[in-house]
């Protein structure tokens, strides 16, 4: 009669070899900040592992804090992949303190990342009149010229936006070009920790880039019929998506940091919407109906847009699905 393996192991030292199996490379333990970044990391890891995510689906990135289990995950992390403190100030100090020995990949700081300035006021966001904003626009136009794969390492706007006194719009993941750049950067970071699987990480990153390119073209086709129609947003979090797909947003209820609007801002929005009537309001989940009513956005078609894709399947499929989900919601709303 054939003995079970655990009995055989009691009888011979050969069990040590049988139990351990072939020597395997140590796959890095990866911690990410938000679900879309976790999706990119999951694409690169493939079947080798799964990243931990600190901002759970449905939670606010701007006000995120850590649970004890997440703090332990940070302490054990080999690689931390995150946008940067501009998006998640609540966990920036914990990353600094708890992941002291980990390799930190701050995506906003990569020279190839396209960054845009924080839009104070959210009114007529692409029409800046003062000198400083004119310079920002000139830098953005320069970035747009290089956007189709050129090296951004020498672009002036990248370094200036990363200064301590500048206001960086942190919703960088909504530009699919940034996501593609980050796949390669994540693969490089993982390969530095795990050289034996470097080819796998590189191949996975390239496959992920192809998936994102396909999703981008599909989203672009969906948005083409409504590209010139004026839109309103409740939270100025879609600037990168607007720029990537050529959308027209005329005003936002709240700034990129989701600060509640005051009476002066509401008056300005009412005047703006009277002059250029939006055909659709793009609302964050949980937007106050009272604020929508205050500026008349409750009288036009609305679409709920979640930049984090909380209701979508999580993991590697999330990021391509997010691009398409936003496009389909905007197209359906703006075409009514």
C-alpha atoms as a printed R data frame, in Angstrom:
    type eleno elety resid chain resno       x      y       z
1   ATOM     1    CA   UNK     A     1   0.000  0.000   0.000
2   ATOM     2    CA   UNK     A     2   1.283  3.486  -0.915
3   ATOM     3    CA   UNK     A     3   1.957  5.603   2.163
4   ATOM     4    CA   UNK     A     4   0.622  9.176   2.311
5   ATOM     5    CA   UNK     A     5   3.332 11.725   1.707
6   ATOM     6    CA   UNK     A     6   3.390 12.953   5.310
7   ATOM     7    CA   UNK     A     7   4.074  9.375   6.524
8   ATOM     8    CA   UNK     A     8   6.847  8.990   3.995
9   ATOM     9    CA   UNK     A     9   8.356 12.229   5.221
10  ATOM    10    CA   UNK     A    10   8.485 10.877   8.742
11  ATOM    11    CA   UNK     A    11  10.507  7.966   7.425
12  ATOM    12    CA   UNK     A    12  13.155  9.689   5.334
13  ATOM    13    CA   UNK     A    13  15.090 12.906   5.019
14  ATOM    14    CA   UNK     A    14  14.036 12.959   1.377
15  ATOM    15    CA   UNK     A    15  10.806 14.579   2.555
16  ATOM    16    CA   UNK     A    16  12.635 17.855   2.967
17  ATOM    17    CA   UNK     A    17  13.283 17.962  -0.762
18  ATOM    18    CA   UNK     A    18   9.786 16.756  -1.646
19  ATOM    19    CA   UNK     A    19   8.073 19.309   0.585
20  ATOM    20    CA   UNK     A    20  10.174 22.247  -0.465
21  ATOM    21    CA   UNK     A    21  10.071 21.486  -4.172
22  ATOM    22    CA   UNK     A    22  12.332 23.377  -6.564
23  ATOM    23    CA   UNK     A    23  13.921 26.590  -5.319
24  ATOM    24    CA   UNK     A    24  11.730 29.560  -6.251
25  ATOM    25    CA   UNK     A    25  12.586 33.226  -6.520
26  ATOM    26    CA   UNK     A    26  11.197 35.404  -3.741
27  ATOM    27    CA   UNK     A    27   8.385 37.474  -5.247
28  ATOM    28    CA   UNK     A    28   8.357 41.004  -3.760
29  ATOM    29    CA   UNK     A    29   5.533 41.943  -1.421
30  ATOM    30    CA   UNK     A    30   3.859 44.939  -3.064
31  ATOM    31    CA   UNK     A    31   1.672 47.542  -1.357
32  ATOM    32    CA   UNK     A    32  -0.236 50.157  -3.377
33  ATOM    33    CA   UNK     A    33  -2.325 53.182  -2.470
34  ATOM    34    CA   UNK     A    34  -5.506 53.095  -4.615
35  ATOM    35    CA   UNK     A    35  -7.314 50.392  -6.613
36  ATOM    36    CA   UNK     A    36  -6.310 51.691 -10.095
37  ATOM    37    CA   UNK     A    37  -2.623 51.596  -9.103
38  ATOM    38    CA   UNK     A    38  -3.165 48.159  -7.582
39  ATOM    39    CA   UNK     A    39  -4.615 47.104 -10.939
40  ATOM    40    CA   UNK     A    40  -1.440 48.182 -12.735
41  ATOM    41    CA   UNK     A    41   0.738 46.390 -10.187
42  ATOM    42    CA   UNK     A    42  -1.420 43.270 -10.535
43  ATOM    43    CA   UNK     A    43  -0.927 43.349 -14.313
44  ATOM    44    CA   UNK     A    44   2.842 43.371 -13.867
45  ATOM    45    CA   UNK     A    45   2.864 40.697 -11.146
46  ATOM    46    CA   UNK     A    46   0.598 38.430 -13.167
47  ATOM    47    CA   UNK     A    47   0.391 34.938 -11.699
48  ATOM    48    CA   UNK     A    48   3.367 35.556  -9.410
49  ATOM    49    CA   UNK     A    49   1.470 37.470  -6.744
50  ATOM    50    CA   UNK     A    50  -1.110 40.085  -5.815
51  ATOM    51    CA   UNK     A    51  -0.578 43.581  -4.395
52  ATOM    52    CA   UNK     A    52  -2.085 44.916  -1.185
53  ATOM    53    CA   UNK     A    53  -4.200 48.085  -1.546
54  ATOM    54    CA   UNK     A    54  -4.447 50.696   1.215
55  ATOM    55    CA   UNK     A    55  -7.517 52.635   0.009
56  ATOM    56    CA   UNK     A    56 -10.393 50.178  -0.095
57  ATOM    57    CA   UNK     A    57 -13.001 50.388  -2.883
58  ATOM    58    CA   UNK     A    58 -15.523 53.060  -1.965
59  ATOM    59    CA   UNK     A    59 -13.219 54.888   0.451
60  ATOM    60    CA   UNK     A    60 -11.937 58.429  -0.099
61  ATOM    61    CA   UNK     A    61  -8.328 58.675  -1.223
62  ATOM    62    CA   UNK     A    62  -8.005 62.222   0.102
63  ATOM    63    CA   UNK     A    63  -9.018 61.244   3.628
64  ATOM    64    CA   UNK     A    64  -7.635 57.719   3.801
65  ATOM    65    CA   UNK     A    65  -6.238 56.277   7.035
66  ATOM    66    CA   UNK     A    66  -4.762 52.863   7.775
67  ATOM    67    CA   UNK     A    67  -6.260 49.855   9.530
68  ATOM    68    CA   UNK     A    68  -3.903 47.793  11.740
69  ATOM    69    CA   UNK     A    69  -3.729 45.066   9.084
70  ATOM    70    CA   UNK     A    70  -2.703 47.632   6.477
71  ATOM    71    CA   UNK     A    71  -0.036 49.035   8.766
72  ATOM    72    CA   UNK     A    72   1.375 45.524   9.136
73  ATOM    73    CA   UNK     A    73   1.326 45.123   5.354
74  ATOM    74    CA   UNK     A    74   3.356 48.316   5.006
75  ATOM    75    CA   UNK     A    75   5.875 47.094   7.545
76  ATOM    76    CA   UNK     A    76   6.332 43.872   5.551
77  ATOM    77    CA   UNK     A    77   6.383 45.535   2.129
78  ATOM    78    CA   UNK     A    78   9.297 45.165  -0.261
79  ATOM    79    CA   UNK     A    79   7.905 47.692  -2.760
80  ATOM    80    CA   UNK     A    80   5.400 50.504  -2.177
81  ATOM    81    CA   UNK     A    81   3.767 51.928  -5.318
82  ATOM    82    CA   UNK     A    82   1.729 55.085  -4.806
83  ATOM    83    CA   UNK     A    83   0.744 58.340  -6.505
84  ATOM    84    CA   UNK     A    84   2.247 60.534  -3.784
85  ATOM    85    CA   UNK     A    85   1.287 62.631  -0.755
86  ATOM    86    CA   UNK     A    86  -0.797 65.052  -2.838
87  ATOM    87    CA   UNK     A    87  -3.450 62.348  -3.265
88  ATOM    88    CA   UNK     A    88  -3.264 60.521   0.074
89  ATOM    89    CA   UNK     A    89  -1.884 62.927   2.687
90  ATOM    90    CA   UNK     A    90  -3.438 60.838   5.446
91  ATOM    91    CA   UNK     A    91  -1.194 57.849   4.776
92  ATOM    92    CA   UNK     A    92   1.948 59.643   3.600
93  ATOM    93    CA   UNK     A    93   3.487 59.703   7.083
94  ATOM    94    CA   UNK     A    94   2.629 56.056   7.681
95  ATOM    95    CA   UNK     A    95   4.382 55.069   4.471
96  ATOM    96    CA   UNK     A    96   7.407 57.094   5.540
97  ATOM    97    CA   UNK     A    97   7.480 55.535   9.004
98  ATOM    98    CA   UNK     A    98   6.312 51.968   8.452
99  ATOM    99    CA   UNK     A    99   7.802 51.171   5.037
100 ATOM   100    CA   UNK     A   100  11.228 52.507   5.893
101 ATOM   101    CA   UNK     A   101  13.037 49.535   4.383
102 ATOM   102    CA   UNK     A   102  10.874 49.204   1.282
103 ATOM   103    CA   UNK     A   103  11.592 50.486  -2.186
104 ATOM   104    CA   UNK     A   104   9.172 53.366  -2.738
105 ATOM   105    CA   UNK     A   105   7.960 54.135  -6.240
106 ATOM   106    CA   UNK     A   106   6.272 57.560  -6.140
107 ATOM   107    CA   UNK     A   107   4.514 57.746  -9.483
108 ATOM   108    CA   UNK     A   108   3.972 61.513  -9.465
109 ATOM   109    CA   UNK     A   109   7.736 62.009  -9.213
110 ATOM   110    CA   UNK     A   110   8.666 59.970 -12.276
111 ATOM   111    CA   UNK     A   111  10.083 62.303 -14.943
112 ATOM   112    CA   UNK     A   112   7.975 60.608 -17.637
113 ATOM   113    CA   UNK     A   113   4.709 61.193 -15.763
114 ATOM   114    CA   UNK     A   114   2.539 63.874 -17.297
115 ATOM   115    CA   UNK     A   115   1.428 66.268 -14.571
116 ATOM   116    CA   UNK     A   116  -1.119 69.080 -14.714
117 ATOM   117    CA   UNK     A   117  -1.563 71.985 -12.284
118 ATOM   118    CA   UNK     A   118  -4.298 71.950  -9.676
119 ATOM   119    CA   UNK     A   119  -7.170 74.094 -11.015
120 ATOM   120    CA   UNK     A   120  -8.075 76.583  -8.306
121 ATOM   121    CA   UNK     A   121 -11.742 77.446  -8.602
122 ATOM   122    CA   UNK     A   122 -12.578 74.866 -11.231
123 ATOM   123    CA   UNK     A   123 -14.133 77.576 -13.428
124 ATOM   124    CA   UNK     A   124 -13.377 77.616 -17.162
125 ATOM   125    CA   UNK     A   125 -10.515 75.227 -16.356
126 ATOM   126    CA   UNK     A   126  -8.754 75.470 -19.741
127 ATOM   127    CA   UNK     A   127  -8.987 79.263 -20.068
128 ATOM   128    CA   UNK     A   128  -6.386 80.865 -17.770
129 ATOM   129    CA   UNK     A   129  -5.789 84.614 -18.070
130 ATOM   130    CA   UNK     A   130  -3.083 85.445 -15.557
131 ATOM   131    CA   UNK     A   131   0.606 85.105 -16.376
132 ATOM   132    CA   UNK     A   132   1.270 82.131 -14.111
133 ATOM   133    CA   UNK     A   133  -1.595 80.126 -15.560
134 ATOM   134    CA   UNK     A   134  -0.593 81.092 -19.078
135 ATOM   135    CA   UNK     A   135   2.814 79.573 -18.392
136 ATOM   136    CA   UNK     A   136   1.136 76.440 -17.069
137 ATOM   137    CA   UNK     A   137  -0.922 76.191 -20.264
138 ATOM   138    CA   UNK     A   138   2.175 76.638 -22.399
139 ATOM   139    CA   UNK     A   139   3.844 73.792 -20.531
140 ATOM   140    CA   UNK     A   140   0.734 71.635 -20.973
141 ATOM   141    CA   UNK     A   141   0.673 72.353 -24.715
142 ATOM   142    CA   UNK     A   142   4.327 71.345 -24.890
143 ATOM   143    CA   UNK     A   143   3.509 68.141 -23.021
144 ATOM   144    CA   UNK     A   144   0.626 67.454 -25.420
145 ATOM   145    CA   UNK     A   145   2.994 67.722 -28.394
146 ATOM   146    CA   UNK     A   146   5.274 65.112 -26.828
147 ATOM   147    CA   UNK     A   147   2.437 63.013 -25.458
148 ATOM   148    CA   UNK     A   148   2.502 60.258 -28.078
149 ATOM   149    CA   UNK     A   149   5.495 58.408 -26.670
150 ATOM   150    CA   UNK     A   150   8.257 61.029 -26.629
151 ATOM   151    CA   UNK     A   151  10.537 61.290 -23.589
152 ATOM   152    CA   UNK     A   152   9.213 63.831 -21.058
153 ATOM   153    CA   UNK     A   153  12.315 63.826 -18.896
154 ATOM   154    CA   UNK     A   154  13.358 67.311 -19.980
155 ATOM   155    CA   UNK     A   155   9.922 68.945 -19.921
156 ATOM   156    CA   UNK     A   156   9.917 71.985 -17.663
157 ATOM   157    CA   UNK     A   157   6.404 71.355 -16.383
158 ATOM   158    CA   UNK     A   158   7.326 68.060 -14.748
159 ATOM   159    CA   UNK     A   159   9.978 69.399 -12.427
160 ATOM   160    CA   UNK     A   160   8.095 72.564 -11.552
161 ATOM   161    CA   UNK     A   161   4.905 70.738 -10.667
162 ATOM   162    CA   UNK     A   162   6.888 68.549  -8.260
163 ATOM   163    CA   UNK     A   163   8.079 71.511  -6.193
164 ATOM   164    CA   UNK     A   164   6.855 71.876  -2.644
165 ATOM   165    CA   UNK     A   165   5.050 75.171  -3.297
166 ATOM   166    CA   UNK     A   166   3.195 74.077  -6.423
167 ATOM   167    CA   UNK     A   167  -0.290 72.597  -6.633
168 ATOM   168    CA   UNK     A   168  -0.249 69.292  -8.458
169 ATOM   169    CA   UNK     A   169  -3.530 67.761  -9.549
170 ATOM   170    CA   UNK     A   170  -3.009 64.260  -8.102
171 ATOM   171    CA   UNK     A   171  -5.585 62.374 -10.211
172 ATOM   172    CA   UNK     A   172  -2.792 61.326 -12.555
173 ATOM   173    CA   UNK     A   173  -3.991 57.774 -13.179
174 ATOM   174    CA   UNK     A   174  -6.861 59.028 -15.364
175 ATOM   175    CA   UNK     A   175  -4.391 59.714 -18.176
176 ATOM   176    CA   UNK     A   176  -3.829 56.324 -19.858
177 ATOM   177    CA   UNK     A   177  -0.417 57.486 -21.091
178 ATOM   178    CA   UNK     A   178   0.648 57.826 -17.450
179 ATOM   179    CA   UNK     A   179  -0.649 54.358 -16.660
180 ATOM   180    CA   UNK     A   180   1.381 52.925 -19.526
181 ATOM   181    CA   UNK     A   181   4.531 54.660 -18.284
182 ATOM   182    CA   UNK     A   182   3.892 53.333 -14.793
183 ATOM   183    CA   UNK     A   183   3.607 49.716 -15.947
184 ATOM   184    CA   UNK     A   184   7.196 49.883 -17.146
185 ATOM   185    CA   UNK     A   185   8.336 51.611 -13.944
186 ATOM   186    CA   UNK     A   186   6.635 48.980 -11.782
187 ATOM   187    CA   UNK     A   187   8.271 46.210 -13.807
188 ATOM   188    CA   UNK     A   188  11.665 47.847 -13.291
189 ATOM   189    CA   UNK     A   189  11.082 48.152  -9.533
190 ATOM   190    CA   UNK     A   190   9.997 44.529  -9.195
191 ATOM   191    CA   UNK     A   191  12.907 43.325 -11.334
192 ATOM   192    CA   UNK     A   192  15.352 45.116  -9.042
193 ATOM   193    CA   UNK     A   193  13.930 43.137  -6.129
194 ATOM   194    CA   UNK     A   194  13.479 39.876  -8.043
195 ATOM   195    CA   UNK     A   195  15.911 39.619 -10.984
196 ATOM   196    CA   UNK     A   196  15.014 35.982 -11.672
197 ATOM   197    CA   UNK     A   197  11.519 37.019 -12.780
198 ATOM   198    CA   UNK     A   198  12.573 40.194 -14.610
199 ATOM   199    CA   UNK     A   199  11.589 38.831 -18.029
200 ATOM   200    CA   UNK     A   200   8.146 37.900 -16.739
201 ATOM   201    CA   UNK     A   201   7.585 41.350 -15.255
202 ATOM   202    CA   UNK     A   202   8.686 42.990 -18.499
203 ATOM   203    CA   UNK     A   203   6.453 40.774 -20.624
204 ATOM   204    CA   UNK     A   204   3.495 41.362 -18.300
205 ATOM   205    CA   UNK     A   205   4.019 45.141 -18.455
206 ATOM   206    CA   UNK     A   206   4.034 45.067 -22.254
207 ATOM   207    CA   UNK     A   207   0.880 42.949 -22.318
208 ATOM   208    CA   UNK     A   208  -0.764 45.374 -19.886
209 ATOM   209    CA   UNK     A   209   0.198 48.322 -22.083
210 ATOM   210    CA   UNK     A   210  -1.487 46.630 -25.044
211 ATOM   211    CA   UNK     A   211  -4.669 46.131 -22.998
212 ATOM   212    CA   UNK     A   212  -4.655 49.794 -21.982
213 ATOM   213    CA   UNK     A   213  -4.092 50.927 -25.586
214 ATOM   214    CA   UNK     A   214  -7.062 48.861 -26.737
215 ATOM   215    CA   UNK     A   215  -9.269 50.195 -23.932
216 ATOM   216    CA   UNK     A   216  -8.178 53.758 -24.738
217 ATOM   217    CA   UNK     A   217  -9.162 53.456 -28.396
218 ATOM   218    CA   UNK     A   218 -12.510 51.929 -27.455
219 ATOM   219    CA   UNK     A   219 -13.167 54.780 -25.003
220 ATOM   220    CA   UNK     A   220 -12.143 57.352 -27.601
221 ATOM   221    CA   UNK     A   221 -14.612 55.916 -30.115
222 ATOM   222    CA   UNK     A   222 -17.416 56.071 -27.535
223 ATOM   223    CA   UNK     A   223 -16.641 59.711 -26.699
224 ATOM   224    CA   UNK     A   224 -16.134 61.033 -30.226
225 ATOM   225    CA   UNK     A   225 -19.831 61.912 -30.792
226 ATOM   226    CA   UNK     A   226 -20.015 64.054 -27.610
227 ATOM   227    CA   UNK     A   227 -16.510 65.526 -27.576
228 ATOM   228    CA   UNK     A   228 -17.593 69.171 -28.003
229 ATOM   229    CA   UNK     A   229 -20.625 69.131 -25.715
230 ATOM   230    CA   UNK     A   230 -20.246 71.201 -22.513
231 ATOM   231    CA   UNK     A   231 -20.127 69.184 -19.295
232 ATOM   232    CA   UNK     A   232 -20.291 70.090 -15.614
233 ATOM   233    CA   UNK     A   233 -18.531 68.117 -12.875
234 ATOM   234    CA   UNK     A   234 -19.181 68.066  -9.171
235 ATOM   235    CA   UNK     A   235 -15.565 67.273  -8.183
236 ATOM   236    CA   UNK     A   236 -12.706 68.560 -10.328
237 ATOM   237    CA   UNK     A   237 -11.046 65.148 -10.510
238 ATOM   238    CA   UNK     A   238 -11.313 64.401 -14.222
239 ATOM   239    CA   UNK     A   239  -8.808 66.904 -15.658
240 ATOM   240    CA   UNK     A   240  -6.429 64.186 -16.901
241 ATOM   241    CA   UNK     A   241  -9.261 62.254 -18.502
242 ATOM   242    CA   UNK     A   242 -10.541 65.448 -20.148
243 ATOM   243    CA   UNK     A   243  -7.106 66.207 -21.573
244 ATOM   244    CA   UNK     A   244  -6.538 62.650 -22.776
245 ATOM   245    CA   UNK     A   245  -9.883 62.413 -24.576
246 ATOM   246    CA   UNK     A   246 -10.489 66.036 -25.564
247 ATOM   247    CA   UNK     A   247 -13.593 66.635 -23.441
248 ATOM   248    CA   UNK     A   248 -15.075 70.050 -22.622
249 ATOM   249    CA   UNK     A   249 -15.813 70.788 -18.953
250 ATOM   250    CA   UNK     A   250 -17.116 74.278 -18.162
251 ATOM   251    CA   UNK     A   251 -17.045 74.246 -14.379
252 ATOM   252    CA   UNK     A   252 -16.773 72.190 -11.188
253 ATOM   253    CA   UNK     A   253 -18.639 72.410  -7.894
254 ATOM   254    CA   UNK     A   254 -15.574 71.526  -5.825
255 ATOM   255    CA   UNK     A   255 -11.835 71.754  -6.439
256 ATOM   256    CA   UNK     A   256  -9.583 68.760  -6.933
257 ATOM   257    CA   UNK     A   257  -9.209 68.341  -3.177
258 ATOM   258    CA   UNK     A   258 -13.027 68.192  -2.840
259 ATOM   259    CA   UNK     A   259 -13.283 71.351  -0.711
260 ATOM   260    CA   UNK     A   260 -16.916 72.391  -0.206
261 ATOM   261    CA   UNK     A   261 -17.917 75.432  -2.296
262 ATOM   262    CA   UNK     A   262 -18.761 78.769  -0.714
263 ATOM   263    CA   UNK     A   263 -21.487 81.226  -1.652
264 ATOM   264    CA   UNK     A   264 -19.219 83.204  -4.005
265 ATOM   265    CA   UNK     A   265 -18.291 80.073  -5.931
266 ATOM   266    CA   UNK     A   266 -21.912 78.986  -6.222
267 ATOM   267    CA   UNK     A   267 -22.856 82.425  -7.588
268 ATOM   268    CA   UNK     A   268 -20.048 82.246 -10.141
269 ATOM   269    CA   UNK     A   269 -21.125 78.756 -11.227
270 ATOM   270    CA   UNK     A   270 -24.739 79.831 -11.665
271 ATOM   271    CA   UNK     A   271 -23.577 82.679 -13.900
272 ATOM   272    CA   UNK     A   272 -21.247 80.388 -15.830
273 ATOM   273    CA   UNK     A   273 -23.886 77.721 -16.402
274 ATOM   274    CA   UNK     A   274 -26.361 80.409 -17.530
275 ATOM   275    CA   UNK     A   275 -23.854 81.531 -20.154
276 ATOM   276    CA   UNK     A   276 -22.760 78.047 -21.249
277 ATOM   277    CA   UNK     A   277 -25.405 75.504 -20.317
278 ATOM   278    CA   UNK     A   278 -23.926 72.055 -19.658
279 ATOM   279    CA   UNK     A   279 -25.749 69.143 -21.251
280 ATOM   280    CA   UNK     A   280 -24.721 66.685 -18.544
281 ATOM   281    CA   UNK     A   281 -23.508 66.736 -14.929
282 ATOM   282    CA   UNK     A   282 -20.793 64.263 -13.955
283 ATOM   283    CA   UNK     A   283 -21.255 63.564 -10.259
284 ATOM   284    CA   UNK     A   284 -19.034 61.823  -7.728
285 ATOM   285    CA   UNK     A   285 -20.729 59.086  -5.690
286 ATOM   286    CA   UNK     A   286 -22.422 60.670  -2.692
287 ATOM   287    CA   UNK     A   287 -22.584 64.206  -4.108
288 ATOM   288    CA   UNK     A   288 -24.989 66.366  -2.125
289 ATOM   289    CA   UNK     A   289 -28.322 66.833  -3.943
290 ATOM   290    CA   UNK     A   290 -28.561 70.212  -2.200
291 ATOM   291    CA   UNK     A   291 -25.393 71.433  -3.913
292 ATOM   292    CA   UNK     A   292 -26.580 70.084  -7.258
293 ATOM   293    CA   UNK     A   293 -29.842 71.980  -6.825
294 ATOM   294    CA   UNK     A   294 -28.027 75.177  -5.775
295 ATOM   295    CA   UNK     A   295 -26.513 75.581  -9.235
296 ATOM   296    CA   UNK     A   296 -29.264 73.946 -11.273
297 ATOM   297    CA   UNK     A   297 -27.447 70.707 -12.067
298 ATOM   298    CA   UNK     A   298 -30.402 68.689 -10.819
299 ATOM   299    CA   UNK     A   299 -32.396 69.749 -13.883
300 ATOM   300    CA   UNK     A   300 -30.102 68.157 -16.493
301 ATOM   301    CA   UNK     A   301 -29.046 64.541 -17.155
302 ATOM   302    CA   UNK     A   302 -26.542 63.191 -14.656
303 ATOM   303    CA   UNK     A   303 -23.936 60.423 -14.693
304 ATOM   304    CA   UNK     A   304 -22.205 59.070 -11.607
305 ATOM   305    CA   UNK     A   305 -18.453 58.905 -12.198
306 ATOM   306    CA   UNK     A   306 -16.166 57.143  -9.717
307 ATOM   307    CA   UNK     A   307 -12.515 57.843 -10.621
308 ATOM   308    CA   UNK     A   308 -11.424 54.898  -8.446
309 ATOM   309    CA   UNK     A   309 -13.751 52.382 -10.094
310 ATOM   310    CA   UNK     A   310 -15.036 51.058  -6.785
311 ATOM   311    CA   UNK     A   311 -17.952 49.139  -8.320
312 ATOM   312    CA   UNK     A   312 -15.830 47.481 -11.013
313 ATOM   313    CA   UNK     A   313 -14.071 44.109 -10.728
314 ATOM   314    CA   UNK     A   314 -10.880 44.719  -8.759
315 ATOM   315    CA   UNK     A   315  -7.386 43.550  -9.605
316 ATOM   316    CA   UNK     A   316  -5.731 43.509 -13.026
317 ATOM   317    CA   UNK     A   317  -8.975 43.998 -15.041
318 ATOM   318    CA   UNK     A   318  -9.885 47.208 -13.191
319 ATOM   319    CA   UNK     A   319  -7.828 49.824 -15.015
320 ATOM   320    CA   UNK     A   320  -8.878 49.044 -18.624
321 ATOM   321    CA   UNK     A   321 -12.475 48.630 -17.419
322 ATOM   322    CA   UNK     A   322 -12.320 52.019 -15.671
323 ATOM   323    CA   UNK     A   323 -11.365 53.826 -18.891
324 ATOM   324    CA   UNK     A   324 -14.312 52.283 -20.686
325 ATOM   325    CA   UNK     A   325 -16.777 52.707 -17.845
326 ATOM   326    CA   UNK     A   326 -16.141 56.454 -17.580
327 ATOM   327    CA   UNK     A   327 -16.388 56.869 -21.361
328 ATOM   328    CA   UNK     A   328 -19.649 54.955 -21.620
329 ATOM   329    CA   UNK     A   329 -21.258 56.884 -18.772
330 ATOM   330    CA   UNK     A   330 -20.240 60.264 -20.198
331 ATOM   331    CA   UNK     A   331 -21.329 59.330 -23.722
332 ATOM   332    CA   UNK     A   332 -24.740 58.070 -22.585
333 ATOM   333    CA   UNK     A   333 -25.366 61.156 -20.432
334 ATOM   334    CA   UNK     A   334 -24.159 63.773 -22.920
335 ATOM   335    CA   UNK     A   335 -26.102 62.302 -25.807
336 ATOM   336    CA   UNK     A   336 -29.517 62.639 -24.130
